[in-house]
mmCIF file of C-alpha atoms in Angstrom:
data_model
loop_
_atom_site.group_PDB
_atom_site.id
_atom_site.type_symbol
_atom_site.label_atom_id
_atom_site.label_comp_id
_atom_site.label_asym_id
_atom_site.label_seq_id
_atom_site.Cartn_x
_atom_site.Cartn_y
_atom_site.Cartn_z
ATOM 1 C CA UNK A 140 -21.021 29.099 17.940
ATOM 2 C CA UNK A 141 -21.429 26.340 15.815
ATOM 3 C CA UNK A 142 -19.625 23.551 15.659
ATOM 4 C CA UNK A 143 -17.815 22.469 12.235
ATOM 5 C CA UNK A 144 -19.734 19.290 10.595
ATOM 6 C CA UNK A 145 -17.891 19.367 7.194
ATOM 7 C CA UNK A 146 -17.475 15.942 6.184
ATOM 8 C CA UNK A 147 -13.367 15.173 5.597
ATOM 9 C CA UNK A 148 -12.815 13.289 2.502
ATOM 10 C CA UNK A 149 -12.607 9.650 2.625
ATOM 11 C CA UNK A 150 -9.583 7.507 1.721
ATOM 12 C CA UNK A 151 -9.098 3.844 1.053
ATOM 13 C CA UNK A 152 -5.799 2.247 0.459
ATOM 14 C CA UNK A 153 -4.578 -1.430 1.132
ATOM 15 C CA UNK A 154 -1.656 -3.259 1.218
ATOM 16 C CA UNK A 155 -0.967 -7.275 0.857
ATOM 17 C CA UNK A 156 0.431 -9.107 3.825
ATOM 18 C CA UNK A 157 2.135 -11.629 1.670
ATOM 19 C CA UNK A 158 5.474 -11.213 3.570
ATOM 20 C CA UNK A 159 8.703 -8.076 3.744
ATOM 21 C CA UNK A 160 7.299 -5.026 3.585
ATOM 22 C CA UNK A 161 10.195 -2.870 2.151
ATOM 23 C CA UNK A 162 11.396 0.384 2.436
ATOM 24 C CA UNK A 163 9.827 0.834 -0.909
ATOM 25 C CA UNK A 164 6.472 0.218 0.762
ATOM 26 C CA UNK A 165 7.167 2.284 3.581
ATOM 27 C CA UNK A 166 7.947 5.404 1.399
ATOM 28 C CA UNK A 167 6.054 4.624 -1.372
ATOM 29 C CA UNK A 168 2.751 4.188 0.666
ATOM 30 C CA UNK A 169 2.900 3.838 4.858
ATOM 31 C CA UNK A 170 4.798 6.801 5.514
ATOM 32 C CA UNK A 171 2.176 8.914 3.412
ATOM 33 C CA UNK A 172 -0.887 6.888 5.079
ATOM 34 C CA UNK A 173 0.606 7.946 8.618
ATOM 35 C CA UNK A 174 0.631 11.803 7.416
ATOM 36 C CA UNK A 175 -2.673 11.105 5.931
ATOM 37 C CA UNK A 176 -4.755 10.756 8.779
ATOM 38 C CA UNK A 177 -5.106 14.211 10.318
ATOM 39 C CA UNK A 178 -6.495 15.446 6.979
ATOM 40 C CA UNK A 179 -8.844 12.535 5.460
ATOM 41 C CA UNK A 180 -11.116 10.304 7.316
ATOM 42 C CA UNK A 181 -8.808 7.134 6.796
ATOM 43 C CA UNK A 182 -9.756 3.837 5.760
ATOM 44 C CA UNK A 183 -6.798 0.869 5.696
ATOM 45 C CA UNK A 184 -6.959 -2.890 5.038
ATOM 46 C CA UNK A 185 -4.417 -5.798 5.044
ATOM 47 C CA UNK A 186 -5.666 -7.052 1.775
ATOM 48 C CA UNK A 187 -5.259 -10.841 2.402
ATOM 49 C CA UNK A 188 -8.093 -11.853 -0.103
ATOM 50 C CA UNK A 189 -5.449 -10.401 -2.701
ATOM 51 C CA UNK A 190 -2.908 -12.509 -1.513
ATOM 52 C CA UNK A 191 -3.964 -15.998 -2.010
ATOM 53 C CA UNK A 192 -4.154 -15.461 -5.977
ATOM 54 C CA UNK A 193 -0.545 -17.142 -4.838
ATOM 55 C CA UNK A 194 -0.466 -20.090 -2.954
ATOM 56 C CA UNK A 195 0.414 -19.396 0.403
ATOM 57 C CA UNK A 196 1.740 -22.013 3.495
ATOM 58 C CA UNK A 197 -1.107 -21.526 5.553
ATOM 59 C CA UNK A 198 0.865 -21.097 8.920
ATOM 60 C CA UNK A 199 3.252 -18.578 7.600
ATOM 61 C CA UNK A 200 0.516 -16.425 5.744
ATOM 62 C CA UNK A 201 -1.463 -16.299 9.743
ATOM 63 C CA UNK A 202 2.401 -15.235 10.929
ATOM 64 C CA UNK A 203 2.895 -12.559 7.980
ATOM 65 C CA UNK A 204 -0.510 -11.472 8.304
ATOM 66 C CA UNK A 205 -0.146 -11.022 12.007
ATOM 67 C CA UNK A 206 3.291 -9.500 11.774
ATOM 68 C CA UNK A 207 1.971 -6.815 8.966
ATOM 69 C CA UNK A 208 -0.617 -5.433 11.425
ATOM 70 C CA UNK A 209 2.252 -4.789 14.134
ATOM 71 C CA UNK A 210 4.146 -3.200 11.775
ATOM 72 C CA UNK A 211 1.384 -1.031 10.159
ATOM 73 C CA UNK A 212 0.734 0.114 13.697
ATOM 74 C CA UNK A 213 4.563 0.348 14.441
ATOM 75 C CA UNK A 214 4.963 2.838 11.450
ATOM 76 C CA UNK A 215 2.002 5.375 12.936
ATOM 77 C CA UNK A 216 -1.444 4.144 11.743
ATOM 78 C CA UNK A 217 -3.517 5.352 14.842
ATOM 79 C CA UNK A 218 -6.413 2.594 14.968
ATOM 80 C CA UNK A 219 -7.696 5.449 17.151
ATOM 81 C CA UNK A 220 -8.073 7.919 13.913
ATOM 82 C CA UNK A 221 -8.404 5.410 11.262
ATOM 83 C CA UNK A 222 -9.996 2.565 10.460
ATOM 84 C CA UNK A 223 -7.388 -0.338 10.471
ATOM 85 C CA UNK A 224 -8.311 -3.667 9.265
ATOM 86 C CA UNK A 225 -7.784 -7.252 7.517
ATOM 87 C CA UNK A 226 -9.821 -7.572 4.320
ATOM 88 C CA UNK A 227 -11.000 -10.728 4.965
ATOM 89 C CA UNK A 228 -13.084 -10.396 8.339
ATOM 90 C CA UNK A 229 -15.578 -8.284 6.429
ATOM 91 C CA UNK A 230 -17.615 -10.258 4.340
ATOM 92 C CA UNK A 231 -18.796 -7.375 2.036
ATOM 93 C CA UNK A 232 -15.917 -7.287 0.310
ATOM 94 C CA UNK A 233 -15.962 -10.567 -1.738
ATOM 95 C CA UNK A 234 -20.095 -10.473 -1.892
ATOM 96 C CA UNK A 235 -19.731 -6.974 -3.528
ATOM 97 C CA UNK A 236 -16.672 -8.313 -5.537
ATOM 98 C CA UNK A 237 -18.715 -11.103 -7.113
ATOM 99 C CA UNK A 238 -21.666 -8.747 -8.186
ATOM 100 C CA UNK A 239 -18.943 -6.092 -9.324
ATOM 101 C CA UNK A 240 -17.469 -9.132 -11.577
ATOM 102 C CA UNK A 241 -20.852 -9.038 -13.016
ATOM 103 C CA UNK A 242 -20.470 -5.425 -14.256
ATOM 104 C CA UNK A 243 -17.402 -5.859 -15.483
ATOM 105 C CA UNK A 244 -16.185 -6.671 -19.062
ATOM 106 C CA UNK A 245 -13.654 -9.553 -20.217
ATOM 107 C CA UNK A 246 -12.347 -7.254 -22.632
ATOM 108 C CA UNK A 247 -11.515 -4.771 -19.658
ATOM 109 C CA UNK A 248 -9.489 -7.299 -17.570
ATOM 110 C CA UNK A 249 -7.361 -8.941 -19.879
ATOM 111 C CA UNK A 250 -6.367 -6.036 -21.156
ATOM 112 C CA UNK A 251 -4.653 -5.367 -17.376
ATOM 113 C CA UNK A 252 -1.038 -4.812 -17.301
ATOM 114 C CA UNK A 253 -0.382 -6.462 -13.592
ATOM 115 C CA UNK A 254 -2.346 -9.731 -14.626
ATOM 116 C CA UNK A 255 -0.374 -10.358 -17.946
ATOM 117 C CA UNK A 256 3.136 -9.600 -15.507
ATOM 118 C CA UNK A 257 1.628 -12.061 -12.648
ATOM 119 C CA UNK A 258 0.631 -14.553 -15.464
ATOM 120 C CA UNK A 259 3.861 -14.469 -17.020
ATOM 121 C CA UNK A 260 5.349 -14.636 -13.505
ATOM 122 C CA UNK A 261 3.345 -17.533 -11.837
ATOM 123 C CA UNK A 262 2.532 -19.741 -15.311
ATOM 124 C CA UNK A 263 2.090 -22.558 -13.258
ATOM 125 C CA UNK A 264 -1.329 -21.157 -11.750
ATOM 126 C CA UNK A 265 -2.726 -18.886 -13.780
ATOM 127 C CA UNK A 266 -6.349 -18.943 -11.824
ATOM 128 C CA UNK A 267 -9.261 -16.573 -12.149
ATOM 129 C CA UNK A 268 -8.858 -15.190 -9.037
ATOM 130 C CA UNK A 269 -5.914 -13.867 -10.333
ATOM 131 C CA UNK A 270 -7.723 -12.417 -13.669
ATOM 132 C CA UNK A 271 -10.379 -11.008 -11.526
ATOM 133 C CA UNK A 272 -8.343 -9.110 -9.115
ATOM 134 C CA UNK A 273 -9.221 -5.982 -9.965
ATOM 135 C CA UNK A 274 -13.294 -6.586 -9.379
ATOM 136 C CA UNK A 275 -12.192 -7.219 -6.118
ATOM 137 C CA UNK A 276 -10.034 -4.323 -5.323
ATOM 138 C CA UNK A 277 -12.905 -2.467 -6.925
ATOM 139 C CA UNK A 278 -14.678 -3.612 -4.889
ATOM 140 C CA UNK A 279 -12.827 -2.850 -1.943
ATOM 141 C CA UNK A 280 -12.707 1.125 -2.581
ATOM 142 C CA UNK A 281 -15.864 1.556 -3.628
ATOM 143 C CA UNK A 282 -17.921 -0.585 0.044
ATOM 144 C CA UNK A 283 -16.597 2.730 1.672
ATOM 145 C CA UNK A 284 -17.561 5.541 -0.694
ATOM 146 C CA UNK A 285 -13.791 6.732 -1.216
ATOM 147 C CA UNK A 286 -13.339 10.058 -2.280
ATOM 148 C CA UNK A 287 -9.688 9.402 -2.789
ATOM 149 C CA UNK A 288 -7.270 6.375 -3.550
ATOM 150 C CA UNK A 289 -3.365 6.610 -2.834
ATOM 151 C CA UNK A 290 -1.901 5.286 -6.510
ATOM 152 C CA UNK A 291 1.316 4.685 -7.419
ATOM 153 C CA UNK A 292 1.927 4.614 -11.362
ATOM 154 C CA UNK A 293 1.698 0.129 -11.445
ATOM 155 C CA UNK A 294 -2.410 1.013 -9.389
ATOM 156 C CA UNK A 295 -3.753 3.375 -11.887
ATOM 157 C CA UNK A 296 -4.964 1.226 -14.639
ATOM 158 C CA UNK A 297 -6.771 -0.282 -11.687
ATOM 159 C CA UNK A 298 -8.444 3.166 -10.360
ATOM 160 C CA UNK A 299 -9.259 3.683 -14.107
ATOM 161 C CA UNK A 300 -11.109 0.619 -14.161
ATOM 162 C CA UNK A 301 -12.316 1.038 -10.224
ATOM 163 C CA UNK A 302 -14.072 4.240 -11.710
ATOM 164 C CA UNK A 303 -15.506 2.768 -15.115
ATOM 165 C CA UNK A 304 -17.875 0.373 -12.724
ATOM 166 C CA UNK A 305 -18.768 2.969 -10.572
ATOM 167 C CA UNK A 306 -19.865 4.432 -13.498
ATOM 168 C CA UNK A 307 -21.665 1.850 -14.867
ATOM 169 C CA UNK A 308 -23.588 0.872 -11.941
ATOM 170 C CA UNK A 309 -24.272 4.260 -10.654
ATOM 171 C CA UNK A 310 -25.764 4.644 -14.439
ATOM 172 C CA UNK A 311 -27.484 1.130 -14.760
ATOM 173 C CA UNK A 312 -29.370 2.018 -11.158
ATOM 174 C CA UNK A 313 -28.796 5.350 -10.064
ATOM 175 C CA UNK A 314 -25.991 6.748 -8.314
ATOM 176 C CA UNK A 315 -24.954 4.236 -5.422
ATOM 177 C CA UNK A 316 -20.742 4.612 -5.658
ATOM 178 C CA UNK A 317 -18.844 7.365 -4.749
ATOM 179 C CA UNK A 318 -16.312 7.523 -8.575
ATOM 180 C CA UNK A 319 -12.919 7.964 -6.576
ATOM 181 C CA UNK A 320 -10.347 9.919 -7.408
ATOM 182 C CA UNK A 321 -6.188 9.000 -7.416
ATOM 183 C CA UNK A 322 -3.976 10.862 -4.390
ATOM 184 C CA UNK A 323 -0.579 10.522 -5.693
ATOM 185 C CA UNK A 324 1.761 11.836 -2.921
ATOM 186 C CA UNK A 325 4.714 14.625 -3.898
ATOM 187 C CA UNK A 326 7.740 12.764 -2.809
ATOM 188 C CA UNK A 327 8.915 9.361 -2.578
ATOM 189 C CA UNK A 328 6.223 7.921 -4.449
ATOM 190 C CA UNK A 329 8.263 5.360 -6.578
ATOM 191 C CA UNK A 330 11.564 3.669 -4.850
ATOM 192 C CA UNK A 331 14.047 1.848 -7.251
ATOM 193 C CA UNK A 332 15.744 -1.195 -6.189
ATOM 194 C CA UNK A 333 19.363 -0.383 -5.170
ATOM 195 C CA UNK A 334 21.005 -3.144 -7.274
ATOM 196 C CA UNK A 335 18.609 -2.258 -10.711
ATOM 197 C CA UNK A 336 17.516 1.232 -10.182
ATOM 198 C CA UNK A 337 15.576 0.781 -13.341
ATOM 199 C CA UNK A 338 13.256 -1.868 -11.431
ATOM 200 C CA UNK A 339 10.702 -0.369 -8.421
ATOM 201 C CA UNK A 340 12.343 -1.916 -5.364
ATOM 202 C CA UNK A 341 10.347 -5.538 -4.332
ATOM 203 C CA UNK A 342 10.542 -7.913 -2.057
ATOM 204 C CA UNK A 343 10.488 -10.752 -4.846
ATOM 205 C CA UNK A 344 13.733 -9.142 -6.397
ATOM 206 C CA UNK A 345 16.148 -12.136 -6.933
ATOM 207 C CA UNK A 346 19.244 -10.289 -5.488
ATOM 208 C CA UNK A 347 18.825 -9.651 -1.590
ATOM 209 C CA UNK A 348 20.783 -6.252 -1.932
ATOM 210 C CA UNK A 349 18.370 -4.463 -3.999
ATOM 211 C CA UNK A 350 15.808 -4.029 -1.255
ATOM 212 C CA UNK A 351 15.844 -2.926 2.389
ATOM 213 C CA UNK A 352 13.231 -4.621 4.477
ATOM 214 C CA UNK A 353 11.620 -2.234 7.141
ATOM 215 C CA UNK A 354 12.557 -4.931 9.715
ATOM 216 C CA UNK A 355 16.314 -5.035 8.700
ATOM 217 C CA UNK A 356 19.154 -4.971 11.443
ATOM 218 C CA UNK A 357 20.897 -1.861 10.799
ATOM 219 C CA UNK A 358 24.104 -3.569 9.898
ATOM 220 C CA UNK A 359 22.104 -5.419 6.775
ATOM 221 C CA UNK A 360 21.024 -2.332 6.076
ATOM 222 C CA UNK A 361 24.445 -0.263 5.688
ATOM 223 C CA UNK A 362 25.805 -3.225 3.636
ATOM 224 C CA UNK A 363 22.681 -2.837 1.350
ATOM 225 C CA UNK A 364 23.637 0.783 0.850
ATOM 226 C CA UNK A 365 27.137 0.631 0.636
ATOM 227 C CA UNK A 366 26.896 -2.025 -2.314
ATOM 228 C CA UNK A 367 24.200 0.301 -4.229
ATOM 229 C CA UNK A 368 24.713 1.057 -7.669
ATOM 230 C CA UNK A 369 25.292 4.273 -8.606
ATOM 231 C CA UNK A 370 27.730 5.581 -11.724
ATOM 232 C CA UNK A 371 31.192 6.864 -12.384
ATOM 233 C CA UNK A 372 30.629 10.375 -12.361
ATOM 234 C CA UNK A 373 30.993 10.342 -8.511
ATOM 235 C CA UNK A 374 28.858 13.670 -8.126
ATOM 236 C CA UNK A 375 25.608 13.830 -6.034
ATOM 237 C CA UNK A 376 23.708 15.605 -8.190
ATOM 238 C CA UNK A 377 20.290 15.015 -9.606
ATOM 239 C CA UNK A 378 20.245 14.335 -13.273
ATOM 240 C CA UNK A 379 18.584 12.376 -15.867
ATOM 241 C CA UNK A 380 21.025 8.948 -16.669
ATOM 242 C CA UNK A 381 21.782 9.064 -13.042
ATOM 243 C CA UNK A 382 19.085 6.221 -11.867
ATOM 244 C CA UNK A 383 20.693 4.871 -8.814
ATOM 245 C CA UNK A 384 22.198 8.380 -7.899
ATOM 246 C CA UNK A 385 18.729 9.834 -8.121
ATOM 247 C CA UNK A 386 17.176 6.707 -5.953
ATOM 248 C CA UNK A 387 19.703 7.160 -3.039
ATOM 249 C CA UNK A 388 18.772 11.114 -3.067
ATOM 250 C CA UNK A 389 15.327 10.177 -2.813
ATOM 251 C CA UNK A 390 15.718 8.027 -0.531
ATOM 252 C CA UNK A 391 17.652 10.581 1.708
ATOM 253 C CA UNK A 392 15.053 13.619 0.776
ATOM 254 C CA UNK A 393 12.573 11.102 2.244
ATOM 255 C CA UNK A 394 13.953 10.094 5.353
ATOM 256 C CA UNK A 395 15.581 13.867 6.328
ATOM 257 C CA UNK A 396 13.145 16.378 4.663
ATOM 258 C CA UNK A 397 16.079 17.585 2.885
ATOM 259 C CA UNK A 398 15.929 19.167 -0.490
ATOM 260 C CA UNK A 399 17.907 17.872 -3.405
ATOM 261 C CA UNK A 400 19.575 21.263 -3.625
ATOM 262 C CA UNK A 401 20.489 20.825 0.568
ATOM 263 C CA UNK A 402 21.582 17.116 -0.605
ATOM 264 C CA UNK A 403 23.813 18.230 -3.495
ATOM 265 C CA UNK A 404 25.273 20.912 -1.091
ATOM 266 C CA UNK A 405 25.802 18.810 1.633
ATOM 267 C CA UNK A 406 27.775 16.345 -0.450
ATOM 268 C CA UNK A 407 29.404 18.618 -3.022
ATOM 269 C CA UNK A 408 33.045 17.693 -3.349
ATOM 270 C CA UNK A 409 32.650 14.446 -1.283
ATOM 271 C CA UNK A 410 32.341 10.966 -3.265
ATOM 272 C CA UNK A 411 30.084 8.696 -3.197
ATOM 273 C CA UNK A 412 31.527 6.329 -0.209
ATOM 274 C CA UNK A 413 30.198 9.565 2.014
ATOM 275 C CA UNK A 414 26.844 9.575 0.204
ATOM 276 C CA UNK A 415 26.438 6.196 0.677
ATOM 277 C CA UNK A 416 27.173 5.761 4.141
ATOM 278 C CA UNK A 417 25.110 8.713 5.248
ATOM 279 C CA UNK A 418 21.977 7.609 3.053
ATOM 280 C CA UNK A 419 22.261 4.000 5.198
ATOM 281 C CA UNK A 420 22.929 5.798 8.520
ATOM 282 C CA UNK A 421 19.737 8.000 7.871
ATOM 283 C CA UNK A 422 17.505 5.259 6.973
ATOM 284 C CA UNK A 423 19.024 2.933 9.765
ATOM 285 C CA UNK A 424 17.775 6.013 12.243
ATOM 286 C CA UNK A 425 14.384 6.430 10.805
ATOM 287 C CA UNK A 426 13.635 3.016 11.074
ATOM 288 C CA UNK A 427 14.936 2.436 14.604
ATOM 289 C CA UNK A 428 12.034 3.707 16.669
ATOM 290 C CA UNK A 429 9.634 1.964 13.951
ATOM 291 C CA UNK A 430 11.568 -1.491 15.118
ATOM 292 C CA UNK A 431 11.344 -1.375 18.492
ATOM 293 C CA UNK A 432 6.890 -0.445 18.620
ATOM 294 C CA UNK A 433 7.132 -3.467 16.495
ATOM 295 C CA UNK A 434 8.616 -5.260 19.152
ATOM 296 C CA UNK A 435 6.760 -4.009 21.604
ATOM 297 C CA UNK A 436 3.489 -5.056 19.521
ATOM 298 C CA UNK A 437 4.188 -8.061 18.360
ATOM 299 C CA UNK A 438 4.602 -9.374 21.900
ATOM 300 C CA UNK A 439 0.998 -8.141 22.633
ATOM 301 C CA UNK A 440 -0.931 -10.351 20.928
ATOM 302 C CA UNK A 441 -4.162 -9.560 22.857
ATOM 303 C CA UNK A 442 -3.563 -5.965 21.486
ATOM 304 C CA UNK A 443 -3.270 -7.003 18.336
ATOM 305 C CA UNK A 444 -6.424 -8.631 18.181
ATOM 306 C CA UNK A 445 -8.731 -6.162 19.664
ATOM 307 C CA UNK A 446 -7.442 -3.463 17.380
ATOM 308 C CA UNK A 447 -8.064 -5.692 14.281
ATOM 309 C CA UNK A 448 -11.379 -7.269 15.392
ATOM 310 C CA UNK A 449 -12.146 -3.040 16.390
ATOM 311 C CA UNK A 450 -11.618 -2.251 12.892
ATOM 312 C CA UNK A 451 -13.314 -5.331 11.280
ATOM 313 C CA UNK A 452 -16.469 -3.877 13.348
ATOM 314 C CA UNK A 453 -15.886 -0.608 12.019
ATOM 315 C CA UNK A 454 -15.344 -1.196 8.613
ATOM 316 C CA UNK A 455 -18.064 -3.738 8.577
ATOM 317 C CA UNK A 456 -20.692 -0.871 9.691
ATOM 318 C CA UNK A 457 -19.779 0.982 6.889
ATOM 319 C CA UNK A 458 -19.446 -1.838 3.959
ATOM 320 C CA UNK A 459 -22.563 -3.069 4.991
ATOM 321 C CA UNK A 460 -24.517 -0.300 4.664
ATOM 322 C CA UNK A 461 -23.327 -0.167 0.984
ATOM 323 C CA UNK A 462 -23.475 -3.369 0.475
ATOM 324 C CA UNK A 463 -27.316 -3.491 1.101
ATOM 325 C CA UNK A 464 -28.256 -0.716 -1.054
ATOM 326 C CA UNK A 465 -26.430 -2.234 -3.676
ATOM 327 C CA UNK A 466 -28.197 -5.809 -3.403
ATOM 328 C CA UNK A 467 -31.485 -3.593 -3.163
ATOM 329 C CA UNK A 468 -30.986 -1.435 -6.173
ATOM 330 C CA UNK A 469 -29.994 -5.336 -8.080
ATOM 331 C CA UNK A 470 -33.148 -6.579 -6.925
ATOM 332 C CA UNK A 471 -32.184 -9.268 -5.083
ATOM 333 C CA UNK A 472 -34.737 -10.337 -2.374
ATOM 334 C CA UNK A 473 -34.365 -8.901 0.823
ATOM 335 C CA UNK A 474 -32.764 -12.091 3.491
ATOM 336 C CA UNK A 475 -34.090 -10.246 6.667
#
């Protein structure tokens, strides 16, 4: 009998280590990457290179960085299955970033909705880094030939342009990148903030209460929830004008595998002191075993860094390869 060789598709996705990672992140992004991994030949990064288009206090950006990686591991990425790694111990990715700033058009990055939002946010350093993000997180999916990139509606003018260099290159040379495709998950892709449920839920919103922080005590966490906006009607039901309403069932769908329709049942002639209460209580017990592996990490620090310097190794291998082919097919003398 043979045995099966079909490749599983590849996919890349990264996240910043710039500090809280929220419950947005987690079911926006980590909680997919964890399910993920049985299907796809996995590829994640702590994308630190990203992170200093802000200045960062060099002590606390080791800490965060540090800190992430538990808490990646702590949520269910298997470093075992997947490739697990920080972006910047593999070289390849700002050497293919430069040459892929070299394929790519002015025109094409200012017209970038994230840059003009970070300009407009962080006037006070404005820096090209910052304008030629995108290169780089090109650059980042396309090292490991990724079939498929998790996107959440704010990343897809950035896989648009991720797939216009491929593109162009493969065209220019001959085909050398992989053109990836978006993965946009079913549920829970987009988490509102509980105080603005017109704003995605971030860790840079002003007011405390509109995000829960995946390392929360639970008793922060029920007060977040039981302040949450939601309207007068005081029915659980999913509708459209119902923003913060809708959030808290997503929330719950997320965290129980419930079905709105179970949801509305469930809470159908209670208010929305009930709702509340149980949406915190839910979220306070999916995040308790995640808490206390992040404990138990965090305290290994030898762990820690033979898992990351594993993955650097691994990912390296791979990057590498493409990386050469694509300083081959430039033209650029061989070094070795």
């Amino acid at each position: 009998m043979e045995a099966n060789t079909e490749r599983k598709p590849v996919i890349f996705s990264a996240i910043q280590p710039s500090g809280t990672i929220t419950l947005g992140n987690y079911l926006g992004a980590l909680k997919n990457w964890v399910s993920l991994q049985d299907e796809y030949d996995c590829i994640f990064s702590l994308a630190d290179l990203h992170t200093i288009t802000v200045r960062q206090e060099p002590a606390k950006f080791r800490k965060n960085t540090l800190e992430a990686y538990a808490l990646l591991l702590a949520c269910g990425i298997d470093p075992e299955k997947s490739i697990f790694f920080i972006q910047s111990h593999v070289s390849a990715h700002a050497e293919l970033a430069w040459v892929l700033n070299c394929y790519t058009q002015f025109g094409e990055l200012s017209r970038m909705t994230q840059f003009k939002d970070k300009a407009a946010k962080h006037a006070d350093n404005v820096n090209a880094g910052l304008f030629a993000y995108p290169s780089l997180m090109a650059a980042d999916i396309l090292l490991y030939q990724a079939d498929l990139v998790p996107v959440g509606a704010d990343q897809k003018q950035h896989l648009e342009l991720t797939r216009n260099i491929a593109e162009r290159f493969n065209s220019a040379y001959s085909p050398t990148f992989t053109v990836p495709d978006g993965y946009i998950p079913k549920q829970g892709a987009r988490v509102m903030s509980l105080q603005d449920p017109s704003r995605k839920m971030s860790k840079s919103d002003e007011n405390a209460n509109g995000y829960v922080a995946l390392l929360d005590p639970p008793e922060v966490v029920m007060k977040k929830f039981k302040r949450a906006v939601t309207d007068s009607d005081a029915c659980v039901k999913y509708a459209e004008g119902k923003d913060g309403v809708n959030n808290l069932m997503g929330i719950y769908a997320c965290v129980t595998g419930k079905s709105y329709e179970e949801i509305e049942q469930e809470f159908q002639g209670r208010g929305y002191g009930d709702f509340k209460t149980a949406v915190g209580e839910a979220v306070v017990e999916h995040l308790r075993p995640i808490q206390e592996r992040f404990q138990k990490y965090i305290a290994d620090k030898a762990y820690l860094e033979q898992c990351y310097r594993n993955g650097a190794e691994r990912a390296g291998r791979i990057a590498g390869r493409t990386l050469a082919k694509v300083m081959k097919k430039i033209g650029f003398l061989p070094a070795r």
